[in-house]
Amino acid sequence: MSRVVHFEIQADDLERAKAFYGAVFDWSFEDYGQFTGSPYWGVVTGPDDQPGINGGLLQRPAPAPGQGQGTNAYVCTMGVEDYDATERRILDAGGQVALPKMALTGMAWQGYYLDPEGNTFGIHQPDPEAR
């Protein structure tokens, strides 16, 4: 069985994307451009001794899909401790609601958002009381 070991986020404005994900999820970024030969930021999502994966942030190589056209890549969902607080951070940092908070009955709260680059991502708060 294969597991996801890395993700990539494409962006039109790399600095704006770094500011958004840093503000919302406290992610940090490492310049890997020397290895790739083009602008590429390693995304550090947390300590190595905790579950999760790191990723990359790169310049979008083609136009993003238009409003209402759906995604043209994988959608990553981030686990969060406090759904409502995270949503406030997303909106304050310039994100938009794509699909509002919904109960996955008896399991979790789930919702989807657009970052300022037009990329879709989800947030997921485990909660066995979700209804």
Coordinates of N, CA, C and O in Angstrom, one line a residue:
M1 N 0.8 -1.2 0.0 CA 0.0 0.0 0.0 C 0.9 1.2 0.0 O 1.9 1.3 0.7
S2 N 0.6 2.2 -0.8 CA 1.3 3.5 -0.9 C 0.7 4.5 -0.1 O -0.6 4.7 -0.1
R3 N 1.5 5.4 0.6 CA 0.9 6.5 1.4 C 1.4 7.8 0.8 O 2.5 7.9 0.2
V4 N 0.6 8.8 1.0 CA 1.1 10.2 0.6 C 2.2 10.6 1.5 O 2.2 10.5 2.7
V5 N 3.3 11.0 0.9 CA 4.5 11.4 1.6 C 4.9 12.9 1.4 O 5.8 13.4 2.1
H6 N 4.2 13.6 0.5 CA 4.6 14.9 0.2 C 3.4 15.6 -0.5 O 2.7 14.9 -1.3
F7 N 3.1 16.8 -0.4 CA 2.1 17.5 -1.1 C 2.7 18.8 -1.7 O 3.8 19.2 -1.3
E8 N 2.1 19.3 -2.8 CA 2.5 20.5 -3.4 C 1.3 21.5 -3.6 O 0.2 21.0 -3.9
I9 N 1.5 22.7 -3.3 CA 0.5 23.8 -3.5 C 1.1 24.7 -4.6 O 2.2 25.2 -4.5
Q10 N 0.3 24.9 -5.6 CA 0.7 25.8 -6.7 C 0.1 27.2 -6.4 O -1.0 27.3 -5.9
A11 N 0.8 28.2 -6.7 CA 0.4 29.6 -6.4 C 0.8 30.6 -7.5 O 1.9 30.4 -8.1
D12 N 0.0 31.6 -7.7 CA 0.4 32.7 -8.6 C 1.4 33.6 -7.9 O 2.3 34.2 -8.4
D13 N 1.1 33.9 -6.6 CA 1.9 34.8 -5.7 C 2.5 34.0 -4.6 O 1.7 33.7 -3.6
L14 N 3.7 33.6 -4.6 CA 4.3 32.7 -3.6 C 4.3 33.4 -2.2 O 4.1 32.8 -1.2
E15 N 4.7 34.7 -2.2 CA 4.7 35.4 -0.9 C 3.3 35.5 -0.3 O 3.2 35.3 0.9
R16 N 2.3 35.7 -1.1 CA 1.0 35.8 -0.5 C 0.5 34.4 0.0 O -0.1 34.3 1.1
A17 N 0.9 33.4 -0.7 CA 0.5 32.0 -0.3 C 1.3 31.7 1.0 O 0.7 31.1 1.9
K18 N 2.6 32.0 1.1 CA 3.3 31.8 2.3 C 2.7 32.5 3.5 O 2.5 31.9 4.6
A19 N 2.3 33.8 3.3 CA 1.7 34.5 4.4 C 0.4 33.9 4.8 O 0.1 33.8 6.0
F20 N -0.4 33.5 3.9 CA -1.7 32.8 4.2 C -1.5 31.6 5.0 O -2.1 31.4 6.1
Y21 N -0.7 30.6 4.5 CA -0.6 29.3 5.2 C 0.2 29.5 6.5 O -0.1 28.8 7.5
G22 N 1.1 30.5 6.6 CA 1.8 30.7 7.9 C 0.8 31.3 8.9 O 0.8 30.9 10.1
A23 N -0.1 32.2 8.5 CA -1.0 32.8 9.4 C -2.1 31.8 9.9 O -2.5 31.8 11.0
V24 N -2.5 31.0 9.0 CA -3.6 30.1 9.3 C -3.2 28.8 10.1 O -3.8 28.5 11.1
F25 N -2.1 28.2 9.6 CA -1.7 26.9 10.2 C -0.3 26.9 10.9 O 0.2 25.9 11.3
D26 N 0.3 28.1 11.0 CA 1.6 28.3 11.6 C 2.7 27.5 10.9 O 3.7 27.0 11.5
W27 N 2.5 27.2 9.6 CA 3.5 26.5 8.8 C 4.7 27.4 8.6 O 4.6 28.7 8.5
S28 N 5.9 26.8 8.4 CA 7.1 27.6 8.1 C 7.6 27.1 6.7 O 7.1 26.1 6.2
F29 N 8.5 27.9 6.1 CA 8.9 27.6 4.7 C 10.4 27.7 4.7 O 11.1 28.5 5.3
E30 N 11.0 26.8 3.9 CA 12.4 26.7 3.6 C 12.7 26.8 2.1 O 12.0 26.1 1.3
D31 N 13.6 27.6 1.8 CA 13.9 27.9 0.4 C 14.7 26.7 -0.2 O 15.8 26.4 0.2
Y32 N 14.0 26.0 -1.1 CA 14.7 24.8 -1.8 C 15.0 25.1 -3.3 O 15.4 24.2 -4.0
G33 N 14.9 26.4 -3.6 CA 15.2 26.8 -5.0 C 16.6 26.4 -5.5 O 16.8 26.1 -6.7
Q34 N 17.6 26.3 -4.6 CA 18.9 25.9 -5.0 C 18.9 24.4 -5.5 O 19.8 24.0 -6.3
F35 N 18.0 23.6 -5.0 CA 17.9 22.2 -5.4 C 17.1 22.0 -6.6 O 17.3 21.1 -7.4
T36 N 16.1 22.9 -6.8 CA 15.1 22.7 -7.9 C 15.5 23.5 -9.2 O 15.0 23.3 -10.2
G37 N 16.3 24.6 -9.0 CA 16.7 25.4 -10.1 C 15.6 26.5 -10.4 O 15.7 27.2 -11.4
S38 N 14.5 26.5 -9.6 CA 13.5 27.5 -9.8 C 12.9 27.8 -8.4 O 13.1 27.0 -7.5
P39 N 12.1 28.8 -8.3 CA 11.5 29.1 -6.9 C 10.7 27.9 -6.4 O 9.8 27.4 -7.1
Y40 N 11.0 27.4 -5.3 CA 10.4 26.3 -4.6 C 10.6 26.4 -3.1 O 11.7 26.4 -2.7
W41 N 9.5 26.4 -2.4 CA 9.6 26.5 -0.9 C 9.1 25.2 -0.3 O 8.0 24.7 -0.6
G42 N 10.0 24.6 0.5 CA 9.6 23.5 1.3 C 8.6 24.0 2.4 O 8.8 25.0 3.0
V43 N 7.5 23.2 2.6 CA 6.5 23.6 3.6 C 6.7 22.6 4.8 O 6.6 21.4 4.7
V44 N 7.0 23.2 5.9 CA 7.2 22.4 7.2 C 5.9 22.6 8.0 O 5.5 23.7 8.4
T45 N 5.1 21.5 8.1 CA 3.8 21.5 8.8 C 3.8 21.2 10.2 O 2.8 21.4 10.9
G46 N 4.9 20.7 10.7 CA 5.0 20.4 12.2 C 6.3 19.6 12.5 O 7.1 19.3 11.6
P47 N 6.4 19.2 13.7 CA 7.6 18.5 14.2 C 7.7 17.1 13.5 O 6.6 16.5 13.3
D48 N 8.9 16.6 13.3 CA 9.0 15.3 12.7 C 8.5 14.1 13.6 O 8.2 13.1 13.1
D49 N 8.4 14.4 14.9 CA 8.0 13.3 15.8 C 6.5 13.2 15.9 O 6.0 12.5 16.7
Q50 N 5.7 14.0 15.1 CA 4.3 14.0 15.1 C 3.8 13.5 13.8 O 4.4 13.7 12.7
P51 N 2.6 12.9 13.7 CA 2.0 12.4 12.4 C 1.8 13.6 11.5 O 1.5 14.7 11.9
G52 N 2.0 13.3 10.2 CA 1.8 14.3 9.2 C 2.9 14.3 8.2 O 3.8 13.6 8.3
I53 N 2.7 15.1 7.1 CA 3.7 15.2 6.1 C 4.0 16.6 5.8 O 3.2 17.5 6.1
N54 N 5.1 16.9 5.2 CA 5.5 18.2 4.7 C 5.3 18.3 3.2 O 5.0 17.3 2.6
G55 N 5.5 19.5 2.7 CA 5.2 19.6 1.3 C 6.0 20.7 0.6 O 7.1 21.0 1.1
G56 N 5.5 21.2 -0.5 CA 6.2 22.2 -1.2 C 5.2 23.2 -1.8 O 4.0 23.0 -1.9
L57 N 5.8 24.4 -2.0 CA 5.0 25.5 -2.6 C 5.8 26.0 -3.8 O 7.0 26.3 -3.7
L58 N 5.1 26.0 -5.0 CA 5.8 26.4 -6.2 C 4.9 27.3 -7.1 O 3.7 27.4 -6.9
Q59 N 5.6 28.0 -8.0 CA 4.9 28.8 -8.9 C 3.9 28.0 -9.8 O 4.3 27.0 -10.3
R60 N 2.7 28.5 -10.0 CA 1.7 27.8 -10.8 C 2.2 27.8 -12.2 O 2.5 28.8 -12.8
P61 N 2.3 26.6 -12.9 CA 2.8 26.5 -14.2 C 1.7 26.7 -15.3 O 2.1 26.9 -16.5
A62 N 0.5 26.8 -15.0 CA -0.6 27.0 -15.9 C -1.7 27.7 -15.2 O -1.8 27.7 -14.0
P63 N -2.7 28.3 -15.9 CA -3.8 29.0 -15.3 C -4.6 28.1 -14.3 O -4.8 27.0 -14.6
A64 N -5.0 28.8 -13.2 CA -5.9 28.1 -12.3 C -7.3 27.9 -12.9 O -7.7 28.7 -13.7
P65 N -8.0 26.9 -12.4 CA -9.4 26.7 -13.0 C -10.2 28.0 -12.5 O -10.0 28.5 -11.5
G66 N -11.2 28.3 -13.4 CA -12.0 29.5 -13.1 C -13.0 29.2 -12.0 O -13.2 28.0 -11.6
Q67 N -13.6 30.2 -11.4 CA -14.6 30.1 -10.4 C -15.7 29.0 -10.8 O -16.2 29.1 -11.9
G68 N -16.0 28.1 -9.9 CA -17.0 27.1 -10.1 C -16.6 26.0 -11.0 O -17.4 25.1 -11.3
Q69 N -15.3 25.9 -11.5 CA -14.9 24.8 -12.4 C -14.3 23.6 -11.6 O -14.0 22.6 -12.2
G70 N -14.2 23.7 -10.3 CA -13.7 22.6 -9.5 C -12.2 22.6 -9.5 O -11.5 23.6 -10.0
T71 N -11.6 21.6 -8.9 CA -10.2 21.5 -8.8 C -9.5 20.8 -9.9 O -10.1 20.0 -10.6
N72 N -8.2 21.0 -10.1 CA -7.5 20.3 -11.1 C -6.3 19.6 -10.5 O -5.3 19.3 -11.1
A73 N -6.4 19.3 -9.2 CA -5.3 18.6 -8.4 C -5.9 18.0 -7.2 O -7.1 18.1 -7.0
Y74 N -5.1 17.4 -6.4 CA -5.5 16.8 -5.1 C -6.0 17.9 -4.2 O -5.5 19.0 -4.2
V75 N -6.9 17.6 -3.3 CA -7.3 18.5 -2.3 C -6.8 17.9 -1.0 O -7.1 16.8 -0.6
C76 N -6.0 18.7 -0.3 CA -5.5 18.2 1.0 C -6.4 18.8 2.1 O -6.9 19.9 2.1
T77 N -6.6 18.0 3.2 CA -7.3 18.4 4.3 C -6.4 18.4 5.5 O -5.7 17.4 5.8
M78 N -6.5 19.4 6.3 CA -5.6 19.6 7.5 C -6.5 19.3 8.8 O -7.6 19.8 8.9
G79 N -5.9 18.4 9.6 CA -6.5 18.2 10.9 C -6.3 19.4 11.8 O -5.2 20.0 11.9
V80 N -7.4 19.8 12.5 CA -7.3 21.0 13.4 C -7.9 20.6 14.7 O -8.7 19.7 14.8
E81 N -7.5 21.4 15.8 CA -8.1 21.2 17.1 C -9.3 21.9 17.3 O -10.2 21.5 18.1
D82 N -9.5 23.1 16.7 CA -10.6 24.0 16.9 C -11.1 24.5 15.6 O -10.5 25.4 15.0
Y83 N -12.1 23.9 15.1 CA -12.6 24.2 13.7 C -13.0 25.7 13.6 O -12.5 26.4 12.7
D84 N -13.8 26.2 14.5 CA -14.2 27.6 14.4 C -13.1 28.6 14.5 O -13.1 29.6 13.7
A85 N -12.1 28.4 15.4 CA -11.0 29.3 15.5 C -10.2 29.2 14.2 O -9.7 30.2 13.7
T86 N -10.0 28.0 13.6 CA -9.2 27.9 12.4 C -10.0 28.6 11.2 O -9.3 29.3 10.4
E87 N -11.3 28.4 11.2 CA -12.0 29.1 10.1 C -11.9 30.7 10.2 O -11.7 31.3 9.2
R88 N -11.9 31.2 11.5 CA -11.7 32.6 11.6 C -10.3 33.0 11.1 O -10.2 34.1 10.4
R89 N -9.3 32.2 11.4 CA -7.9 32.5 10.9 C -7.9 32.5 9.4 O -7.2 33.3 8.7
I90 N -8.6 31.5 8.8 CA -8.6 31.4 7.3 C -9.2 32.7 6.7 O -8.7 33.3 5.8
L91 N -10.4 33.0 7.2 CA -11.1 34.2 6.7 C -10.3 35.5 6.9 O -10.2 36.4 6.1
D92 N -9.7 35.6 8.1 CA -8.9 36.8 8.4 C -7.7 36.9 7.5 O -7.2 38.0 7.3
A93 N -7.2 35.8 7.1 CA -6.0 35.8 6.2 C -6.3 35.9 4.8 O -5.4 35.9 3.9
G94 N -7.6 36.0 4.4 CA -8.0 36.3 3.0 C -8.5 35.1 2.3 O -8.8 35.1 1.1
G95 N -8.8 34.0 3.1 CA -9.4 32.8 2.5 C -10.9 33.0 2.4 O -11.5 33.9 2.9
Q96 N -11.6 32.1 1.6 CA -13.0 32.1 1.4 C -13.6 30.7 1.7 O -12.9 29.7 1.5
V97 N -14.8 30.7 2.1 CA -15.5 29.4 2.3 C -15.9 28.9 0.9 O -16.5 29.6 0.1
A98 N -15.6 27.6 0.7 CA -16.0 26.9 -0.5 C -17.2 26.0 -0.3 O -18.2 26.1 -1.0
L99 N -17.1 25.2 0.8 CA -18.2 24.4 1.3 C -18.2 24.6 2.8 O -17.2 24.3 3.5
P100 N -19.3 25.1 3.4 CA -19.3 25.4 4.8 C -19.2 24.2 5.7 O -19.4 23.1 5.3
K101 N -18.9 24.5 7.0 CA -18.8 23.5 8.0 C -20.0 22.5 8.0 O -21.1 23.0 7.9
M102 N -19.7 21.2 8.1 CA -20.7 20.2 8.1 C -20.3 19.1 9.1 O -19.1 18.9 9.3
A103 N -21.3 18.5 9.7 CA -21.1 17.4 10.6 C -20.9 16.1 9.8 O -21.7 15.8 8.9
L104 N -19.8 15.4 10.0 CA -19.7 14.0 9.6 C -20.2 13.2 10.8 O -19.4 13.0 11.8
T105 N -21.4 12.9 10.9 CA -22.1 12.5 12.1 C -21.4 11.4 12.9 O -21.0 10.4 12.3
G106 N -21.1 11.8 14.1 CA -20.4 10.9 15.0 C -19.0 10.8 14.8 O -18.3 10.0 15.5
M107 N -18.4 11.6 13.9 CA -17.0 11.5 13.6 C -16.2 12.8 13.7 O -15.2 12.9 14.4
A108 N -16.7 13.9 13.0 CA -15.9 15.1 12.9 C -16.7 16.2 12.3 O -17.8 16.0 11.8
W109 N -16.1 17.4 12.3 CA -16.6 18.6 11.6 C -15.6 18.7 10.4 O -14.4 18.6 10.5
Q110 N -16.2 19.0 9.2 CA -15.4 19.1 8.0 C -15.9 20.3 7.2 O -17.1 20.6 7.2
G111 N -15.0 21.0 6.5 CA -15.4 22.1 5.6 C -14.3 22.3 4.6 O -13.2 21.8 4.8
Y112 N -14.6 23.1 3.6 CA -13.6 23.3 2.5 C -13.5 24.8 2.2 O -14.5 25.6 2.3
Y113 N -12.3 25.3 1.9 CA -12.0 26.7 1.7 C -11.2 26.9 0.5 O -10.5 26.0 0.0
L114 N -11.1 28.1 0.0 CA -10.2 28.6 -1.0 C -9.2 29.5 -0.4 O -9.5 30.4 0.3
D115 N -7.9 29.2 -0.8 CA -6.8 30.1 -0.3 C -6.8 31.3 -1.3 O -7.6 31.3 -2.3
P116 N -6.0 32.3 -1.0 CA -6.0 33.5 -1.9 C -5.6 33.2 -3.3 O -5.7 34.0 -4.2
E117 N -5.0 32.0 -3.5 CA -4.5 31.6 -4.9 C -5.6 30.8 -5.6 O -5.4 30.4 -6.8
G118 N -6.7 30.6 -5.0 CA -7.8 29.9 -5.6 C -7.7 28.3 -5.4 O -8.5 27.6 -6.0
N119 N -6.8 27.9 -4.6 CA -6.7 26.5 -4.3 C -7.7 26.0 -3.3 O -7.9 26.7 -2.3
T120 N -8.2 24.8 -3.4 CA -9.2 24.3 -2.4 C -8.4 23.5 -1.4 O -7.5 22.7 -1.8
F121 N -8.8 23.6 -0.1 CA -8.2 22.8 0.9 C -9.3 22.6 2.0 O -10.3 23.3 2.0
G122 N -9.2 21.5 2.7 CA -10.2 21.2 3.8 C -9.6 21.3 5.2 O -8.4 21.3 5.3
I123 N -10.5 21.5 6.1 CA -10.1 21.4 7.5 C -11.0 20.4 8.2 O -12.2 20.2 7.8
H124 N -10.5 19.6 9.2 CA -11.2 18.5 9.8 C -10.9 18.5 11.3 O -9.7 18.4 11.7
Q125 N -12.0 18.6 12.1 CA -11.8 18.5 13.5 C -12.5 17.3 14.0 O -13.8 17.2 14.0
P126 N -11.8 16.3 14.5 CA -12.4 15.1 15.1 C -13.4 15.5 16.2 O -13.0 16.3 17.1
D127 N -14.6 14.9 16.2 CA -15.5 15.1 17.3 C -16.6 14.1 17.2 O -17.5 14.1 16.4
P128 N -16.6 13.1 18.1 CA -17.6 12.0 18.1 C -19.0 12.6 18.4 O -20.0 11.9 18.1
E129 N -19.1 13.8 18.9 CA -20.4 14.4 19.2 C -21.0 15.2 18.0 O -22.0 15.8 18.1
A130 N -20.3 15.3 16.9 CA -20.7 16.1 15.7 C -22.0 15.5 15.2 O -22.2 14.4 15.0
R131 N -23.0 16.5 15.0 CA -24.3 16.1 14.5 C -24.8 17.2 13.6 O -24.8 18.3 13.8

